[in-house]
Structure formats: structure tokens, C-alpha cells
Amino acid sequence: DTGVSQDPRHKITKRGQNVTFRCDPISEHNRLYWYRQTLGQGPEFLTYFQNEAQLEKSRLLSDRFSAERPKGSFSTLEIQRTEQGDSAMYLCASSPRHYEQYFGPGTRLTVT
Amino acid sequence: QKEVEQDPGPLSVPEGAIVSLNCTYSNSAFQYFMWYRQYSRKGPELLMYTYSSGNKEDGRFTAQVDKSSKYISLFIRDSQPSDSATYLCAMSAGAGGTSYGKLTFGQGTILTVHP
């Protein structure tokens, strides 16, 4: 399967713990995006990379969130000191053009 | 007010019906318009994208964009039970726009096609 992959698929953590998610994009895509989706809502943009450069960050991305894309390949999203409000599906997408984004299966985070 | 409004439904139709899904938006910078399908607990799947106003057809799916009214539609002909999913509209600005590089989504419409 040459689509976008995300790991882990599910994560349950206690409030206050740190978590890290990984995204592996489609190999020839240089753009990579992170979104967050809560139940009954559409995905909300978090941040965007072109190659290894982080070009845009949403106001939703508080200081507890950090994303990296070393070497312009896979990306990681880290949430420090998790809160119950962080419970959501975290989606990664990659694209050859900004409007043609292909999503991975998501990482479902539950903070207890 | 949200930038993109989409009726969440739910929408229930019999197999074979024509389905109409719609979104309105307020940001005149949007120039690219996408429709995604999302099955439960899965990531969104890109169905179609269009640029500016006009129609685009792909099999049983037709996307329409009316920029003058800030209104987009997705029509599904001969709907099948396998079309049952949540349908999300998404939009993006063109190069130089403030939201270039990100998609702004509607809330999603839950569609059920019953046999």
C-alpha cells in the first residue's frame, strides 16, 4: 500500500503525559499537513510542511504542540502535558499540490 | 459564523435516488473546492476537486461550483448502499491567499442509502 500511513492508530494516555504520533506521506509528495477532527466535525487545520520547512501553523496549535519533518520525509506531532480536550482524531495528509490532499487513516487519541 | 457551512443531515435516501449535498462559504478568496468521503473511523478520501466556478463530472458524481453565490454542490446519481458515509466539502485559497496551503472543511453531511 503506497498511501499515507500513520502510527499508532489508537493511543490512550493519562492527562499530563506526552504523546508522539508519526506520519509517513506518499513518497513523491513534498507537502505534508496535520489536521485534528473531533466527533461530528470536519477536520481542522493544524500545520503544514513543504519539504522540511514548516510554513504555516494554526492558532489551534498551542505551545504544547510541536511538529517536525526532518529531512522532508516522515513527520511527527508531539503533544506535551496532554489535556482531556486534546482527545480527537489526528489526521495527516500529503499532497503534490495544495488542493489535492490525501489523508491517512488517522490516530485516535483518548486522554483519560 | 463559520467560513464553511454544511448541513449535517442526517440524510436518508433509497437506493437509486439522486443525492444532492451542498455547502456555502463566506471567504471570497476560496478558489479550489473539494469533496471528501469519510467512512466511520477512517480518514477522509478525496472524491473530486474543482477550480473556480463550473461543473465537473466523474462517473456517478458531479461537482458544481457557483462562486457568485458562494455555493457548491455534489450530486450522486444512482446512489448505492456503499455510498453511505459522511461527505465533507473542503476549500482552499489560491496562491497568495491567506489560507493557501490549508483546507477549510465543512461539518460533514451523514448520508445513508438504504436498499
mmCIF file of C-alpha atoms in Angstrom:
data_model
loop_
_atom_site.group_PDB
_atom_site.id
_atom_site.type_symbol
_atom_site.label_atom_id
_atom_site.label_comp_id
_atom_site.label_asym_id
_atom_site.label_seq_id
_atom_site.Cartn_x
_atom_site.Cartn_y
_atom_site.Cartn_z
ATOM 1 C CA ASP A 1 0.000 0.000 0.000
ATOM 2 C CA THR A 2 1.575 3.286 -1.079
ATOM 3 C CA GLY A 3 -0.860 5.608 0.688
ATOM 4 C CA VAL A 4 -0.306 7.797 3.723
ATOM 5 C CA SER A 5 0.343 5.778 6.875
ATOM 6 C CA GLN A 6 0.025 6.862 10.492
ATOM 7 C CA ASP A 7 1.217 5.272 13.696
ATOM 8 C CA PRO A 8 -0.161 4.442 16.158
ATOM 9 C CA ARG A 9 -3.780 4.060 15.078
ATOM 10 C CA HIS A 10 -5.048 4.396 18.618
ATOM 11 C CA LYS A 11 -3.470 5.939 21.706
ATOM 12 C CA ILE A 12 -4.898 6.073 25.212
ATOM 13 C CA THR A 13 -2.981 8.222 27.651
ATOM 14 C CA LYS A 14 -3.440 9.785 31.043
ATOM 15 C CA ARG A 15 -3.800 13.517 31.424
ATOM 16 C CA GLY A 16 -0.426 15.183 31.759
ATOM 17 C CA GLN A 17 1.504 12.616 29.744
ATOM 18 C CA ASN A 18 3.313 13.375 26.492
ATOM 19 C CA VAL A 19 2.406 11.608 23.259
ATOM 20 C CA THR A 20 4.006 11.478 19.825
ATOM 21 C CA PHE A 21 2.406 10.482 16.548
ATOM 22 C CA ARG A 22 4.128 9.610 13.283
ATOM 23 C CA CYS A 23 3.047 10.169 9.695
ATOM 24 C CA ASP A 24 4.662 8.667 6.601
ATOM 25 C CA PRO A 25 3.472 10.505 3.482
ATOM 26 C CA ILE A 26 3.222 9.265 -0.079
ATOM 27 C CA SER A 27 6.868 9.204 -1.108
ATOM 28 C CA GLU A 28 6.770 11.638 -4.036
ATOM 29 C CA HIS A 29 4.687 14.262 -2.184
ATOM 30 C CA ASN A 30 6.617 17.226 -0.820
ATOM 31 C CA ARG A 31 3.704 18.785 1.093
ATOM 32 C CA LEU A 32 2.507 17.374 4.419
ATOM 33 C CA TYR A 33 -0.360 18.556 6.618
ATOM 34 C CA TRP A 34 -1.704 17.802 10.078
ATOM 35 C CA TYR A 35 -5.382 18.194 10.970
ATOM 36 C CA ARG A 36 -7.472 17.460 14.038
ATOM 37 C CA GLN A 37 -11.020 16.131 13.896
ATOM 38 C CA THR A 38 -13.476 15.853 16.744
ATOM 39 C CA LEU A 39 -16.711 13.872 16.676
ATOM 40 C CA GLY A 40 -19.317 15.339 14.344
ATOM 41 C CA GLN A 41 -16.980 17.995 12.945
ATOM 42 C CA GLY A 42 -14.852 18.357 9.861
ATOM 43 C CA PRO A 43 -11.063 18.271 10.151
ATOM 44 C CA GLU A 44 -9.381 21.471 11.368
ATOM 45 C CA PHE A 45 -6.013 22.528 10.042
ATOM 46 C CA LEU A 46 -3.084 22.422 12.464
ATOM 47 C CA THR A 47 0.118 22.855 10.455
ATOM 48 C CA TYR A 48 1.727 22.460 7.050
ATOM 49 C CA PHE A 49 5.196 21.489 5.800
ATOM 50 C CA GLN A 50 6.726 21.916 2.403
ATOM 51 C CA ASN A 51 9.691 19.579 2.392
ATOM 52 C CA GLU A 52 11.264 20.106 5.830
ATOM 53 C CA ALA A 53 10.073 23.700 6.269
ATOM 54 C CA GLN A 54 7.055 24.336 8.496
ATOM 55 C CA LEU A 55 5.278 27.088 6.568
ATOM 56 C CA GLU A 56 2.055 27.628 8.465
ATOM 57 C CA LYS A 57 0.703 26.963 11.941
ATOM 58 C CA SER A 58 -2.867 27.338 13.150
ATOM 59 C CA ARG A 59 -3.755 29.215 16.296
ATOM 60 C CA LEU A 60 -5.129 25.833 17.422
ATOM 61 C CA LEU A 61 -1.517 24.673 17.757
ATOM 62 C CA SER A 62 -0.769 25.783 21.287
ATOM 63 C CA ASP A 63 2.707 25.790 22.827
ATOM 64 C CA ARG A 64 2.111 22.218 23.973
ATOM 65 C CA PHE A 65 2.036 21.040 20.363
ATOM 66 C CA SER A 66 5.103 20.674 18.180
ATOM 67 C CA ALA A 67 5.550 19.163 14.763
ATOM 68 C CA GLU A 68 8.668 18.267 12.844
ATOM 69 C CA ARG A 69 9.532 16.893 9.466
ATOM 70 C CA PRO A 70 13.255 16.142 9.479
ATOM 71 C CA LYS A 71 14.763 15.576 6.035
ATOM 72 C CA GLY A 72 11.416 16.282 4.425
ATOM 73 C CA SER A 73 10.160 12.713 4.720
ATOM 74 C CA PHE A 74 8.118 11.450 7.670
ATOM 75 C CA SER A 75 6.649 13.840 10.223
ATOM 76 C CA THR A 76 5.982 13.676 13.947
ATOM 77 C CA LEU A 77 3.410 15.534 16.012
ATOM 78 C CA GLU A 78 4.072 15.747 19.737
ATOM 79 C CA ILE A 79 1.609 16.855 22.380
ATOM 80 C CA GLN A 80 3.079 17.671 25.768
ATOM 81 C CA ARG A 81 1.121 17.619 29.037
ATOM 82 C CA THR A 82 -1.989 16.239 27.382
ATOM 83 C CA GLU A 83 -5.406 17.529 28.427
ATOM 84 C CA GLN A 84 -8.800 15.906 28.034
ATOM 85 C CA GLY A 85 -9.641 18.476 25.371
ATOM 86 C CA ASP A 86 -6.871 17.022 23.226
ATOM 87 C CA SER A 87 -8.930 13.873 22.677
ATOM 88 C CA ALA A 88 -9.581 13.741 18.939
ATOM 89 C CA MET A 89 -8.600 12.070 15.696
ATOM 90 C CA TYR A 90 -5.288 13.421 14.406
ATOM 91 C CA LEU A 91 -5.086 13.209 10.641
ATOM 92 C CA CYS A 92 -2.089 13.547 8.381
ATOM 93 C CA ALA A 93 -2.317 14.322 4.683
ATOM 94 C CA SER A 94 0.223 14.636 1.900
ATOM 95 C CA SER A 95 -0.091 16.240 -1.498
ATOM 96 C CA PRO A 96 1.664 17.053 -4.739
ATOM 97 C CA ARG A 97 -0.452 20.236 -4.962
ATOM 98 C CA HIS A 98 -2.035 22.043 -2.024
ATOM 99 C CA TYR A 99 -5.623 21.381 -3.050
ATOM 100 C CA GLU A 100 -5.134 17.664 -3.773
ATOM 101 C CA GLN A 101 -4.569 16.299 -0.287
ATOM 102 C CA TYR A 102 -4.612 12.579 0.501
ATOM 103 C CA PHE A 103 -5.312 11.583 4.059
ATOM 104 C CA GLY A 104 -4.031 8.778 6.185
ATOM 105 C CA PRO A 105 -6.221 6.647 8.464
ATOM 106 C CA GLY A 106 -5.638 8.903 11.456
ATOM 107 C CA THR A 107 -4.513 8.411 15.038
ATOM 108 C CA ARG A 108 -7.328 8.372 17.553
ATOM 109 C CA LEU A 109 -6.192 9.912 20.852
ATOM 110 C CA THR A 110 -8.092 9.404 24.082
ATOM 111 C CA VAL A 111 -6.929 11.327 27.148
ATOM 112 C CA THR A 112 -8.296 9.958 30.422
ATOM 113 C CA GLN B 1 -20.094 32.356 11.786
ATOM 114 C CA LYS B 2 -18.039 29.540 10.290
ATOM 115 C CA GLU B 3 -16.257 30.116 6.973
ATOM 116 C CA VAL B 4 -17.850 26.978 5.529
ATOM 117 C CA GLU B 5 -21.365 25.854 6.391
ATOM 118 C CA GLN B 6 -22.664 22.380 5.627
ATOM 119 C CA ASP B 7 -25.954 20.841 6.689
ATOM 120 C CA PRO B 8 -25.029 17.886 8.905
ATOM 121 C CA GLY B 9 -28.167 15.955 7.960
ATOM 122 C CA PRO B 10 -28.538 13.103 8.515
ATOM 123 C CA LEU B 11 -29.807 12.387 5.018
ATOM 124 C CA SER B 12 -31.505 9.067 4.269
ATOM 125 C CA VAL B 13 -32.420 8.038 0.726
ATOM 126 C CA PRO B 14 -33.482 4.852 -1.056
ATOM 127 C CA GLU B 15 -31.080 3.038 -3.332
ATOM 128 C CA GLY B 16 -31.060 4.530 -6.824
ATOM 129 C CA ALA B 17 -32.006 8.049 -5.713
ATOM 130 C CA ILE B 18 -30.179 11.197 -6.765
ATOM 131 C CA VAL B 19 -28.457 12.772 -3.785
ATOM 132 C CA SER B 20 -27.680 16.482 -3.514
ATOM 133 C CA LEU B 21 -25.130 17.692 -0.965
ATOM 134 C CA ASN B 22 -24.374 21.376 -0.508
ATOM 135 C CA CYS B 23 -22.047 23.837 1.172
ATOM 136 C CA THR B 24 -21.987 27.596 1.434
ATOM 137 C CA TYR B 25 -18.962 29.689 2.265
ATOM 138 C CA SER B 26 -18.095 33.245 3.150
ATOM 139 C CA ASN B 27 -14.418 33.633 2.178
ATOM 140 C CA SER B 28 -14.220 35.046 -1.339
ATOM 141 C CA ALA B 29 -10.533 34.015 -1.519
ATOM 142 C CA PHE B 30 -11.503 30.357 -1.859
ATOM 143 C CA GLN B 31 -10.763 29.142 -5.379
ATOM 144 C CA TYR B 32 -10.324 25.374 -5.010
ATOM 145 C CA PHE B 33 -13.231 23.224 -3.943
ATOM 146 C CA MET B 34 -13.034 19.602 -2.873
ATOM 147 C CA TRP B 35 -15.358 16.843 -1.807
ATOM 148 C CA TYR B 36 -14.241 14.080 0.517
ATOM 149 C CA ARG B 37 -15.977 10.892 1.629
ATOM 150 C CA GLN B 38 -15.293 9.565 5.106
ATOM 151 C CA TYR B 39 -16.359 6.178 6.386
ATOM 152 C CA SER B 40 -16.702 5.688 10.117
ATOM 153 C CA ARG B 41 -13.368 5.783 11.959
ATOM 154 C CA LYS B 42 -11.406 6.189 8.706
ATOM 155 C CA GLY B 43 -9.535 9.079 7.130
ATOM 156 C CA PRO B 44 -11.254 11.268 4.511
ATOM 157 C CA GLU B 45 -10.995 10.039 0.907
ATOM 158 C CA LEU B 46 -10.693 12.620 -1.879
ATOM 159 C CA LEU B 47 -13.576 12.263 -4.348
ATOM 160 C CA MET B 48 -13.257 15.302 -6.574
ATOM 161 C CA TYR B 49 -11.723 18.746 -6.795
ATOM 162 C CA THR B 50 -12.653 21.703 -8.963
ATOM 163 C CA TYR B 51 -11.099 25.064 -9.605
ATOM 164 C CA SER B 52 -13.204 28.242 -9.650
ATOM 165 C CA SER B 53 -16.776 28.076 -10.995
ATOM 166 C CA GLY B 54 -18.263 25.373 -13.185
ATOM 167 C CA ASN B 55 -19.112 21.705 -13.246
ATOM 168 C CA LYS B 56 -17.018 18.575 -13.112
ATOM 169 C CA GLU B 57 -18.240 15.037 -13.623
ATOM 170 C CA ASP B 58 -16.657 11.743 -12.585
ATOM 171 C CA GLY B 59 -18.780 8.657 -13.048
ATOM 172 C CA ARG B 60 -21.852 8.934 -10.841
ATOM 173 C CA PHE B 61 -20.542 12.084 -9.157
ATOM 174 C CA THR B 62 -20.968 15.679 -10.354
ATOM 175 C CA ALA B 63 -19.498 18.688 -8.554
ATOM 176 C CA GLN B 64 -20.820 22.192 -9.169
ATOM 177 C CA VAL B 65 -19.357 25.489 -8.029
ATOM 178 C CA ASP B 66 -21.152 28.839 -8.147
ATOM 179 C CA LYS B 67 -18.675 31.429 -6.883
ATOM 180 C CA SER B 68 -21.110 34.295 -7.385
ATOM 181 C CA SER B 69 -23.420 32.711 -4.801
ATOM 182 C CA LYS B 70 -20.599 31.157 -2.746
ATOM 183 C CA TYR B 71 -22.345 27.811 -3.071
ATOM 184 C CA ILE B 72 -21.052 24.373 -4.040
ATOM 185 C CA SER B 73 -22.845 21.103 -4.608
ATOM 186 C CA LEU B 74 -22.122 17.416 -5.058
ATOM 187 C CA PHE B 75 -24.644 15.241 -6.860
ATOM 188 C CA ILE B 76 -24.593 11.462 -6.636
ATOM 189 C CA ARG B 77 -26.608 9.625 -9.268
ATOM 190 C CA ASP B 78 -27.942 6.088 -8.855
ATOM 191 C CA SER B 79 -26.907 6.057 -5.200
ATOM 192 C CA GLN B 80 -25.784 2.749 -3.713
ATOM 193 C CA PRO B 81 -25.704 1.453 -0.120
ATOM 194 C CA SER B 82 -21.899 1.576 -0.403
ATOM 195 C CA ASP B 83 -22.203 5.379 -0.762
ATOM 196 C CA SER B 84 -23.354 5.546 2.866
ATOM 197 C CA ALA B 85 -20.752 7.712 4.586
ATOM 198 C CA THR B 86 -20.077 11.244 5.764
ATOM 199 C CA TYR B 87 -19.430 13.691 2.924
ATOM 200 C CA LEU B 88 -17.189 16.645 3.633
ATOM 201 C CA CYS B 89 -16.747 19.722 1.496
ATOM 202 C CA ALA B 90 -13.392 21.491 1.711
ATOM 203 C CA MET B 91 -11.996 24.698 0.251
ATOM 204 C CA SER B 92 -8.692 26.403 -0.257
ATOM 205 C CA ALA B 93 -7.462 29.781 -1.417
ATOM 206 C CA GLY B 94 -5.333 30.245 -4.494
ATOM 207 C CA ALA B 95 -1.654 31.161 -4.439
ATOM 208 C CA GLY B 96 -1.138 34.260 -2.318
ATOM 209 C CA GLY B 97 -4.396 33.791 -0.425
ATOM 210 C CA THR B 98 -4.320 33.832 3.373
ATOM 211 C CA SER B 99 -5.446 30.223 3.652
ATOM 212 C CA TYR B 100 -3.276 28.921 0.819
ATOM 213 C CA GLY B 101 -1.803 25.582 1.840
ATOM 214 C CA LYS B 102 -4.640 24.530 4.130
ATOM 215 C CA LEU B 103 -8.104 23.152 3.619
ATOM 216 C CA THR B 104 -11.118 24.564 5.434
ATOM 217 C CA PHE B 105 -13.767 21.886 5.882
ATOM 218 C CA GLY B 106 -17.499 21.894 6.380
ATOM 219 C CA GLN B 107 -19.019 19.951 9.241
ATOM 220 C CA GLY B 108 -19.886 16.985 7.010
ATOM 221 C CA THR B 109 -23.231 15.504 5.944
ATOM 222 C CA ILE B 110 -24.087 11.981 7.089
ATOM 223 C CA LEU B 111 -25.640 10.047 4.197
ATOM 224 C CA THR B 112 -27.398 6.708 4.441
ATOM 225 C CA VAL B 113 -28.545 4.891 1.303
ATOM 226 C CA HIS B 114 -30.913 2.085 2.207
ATOM 227 C CA PRO B 115 -31.639 -0.894 -0.075
#
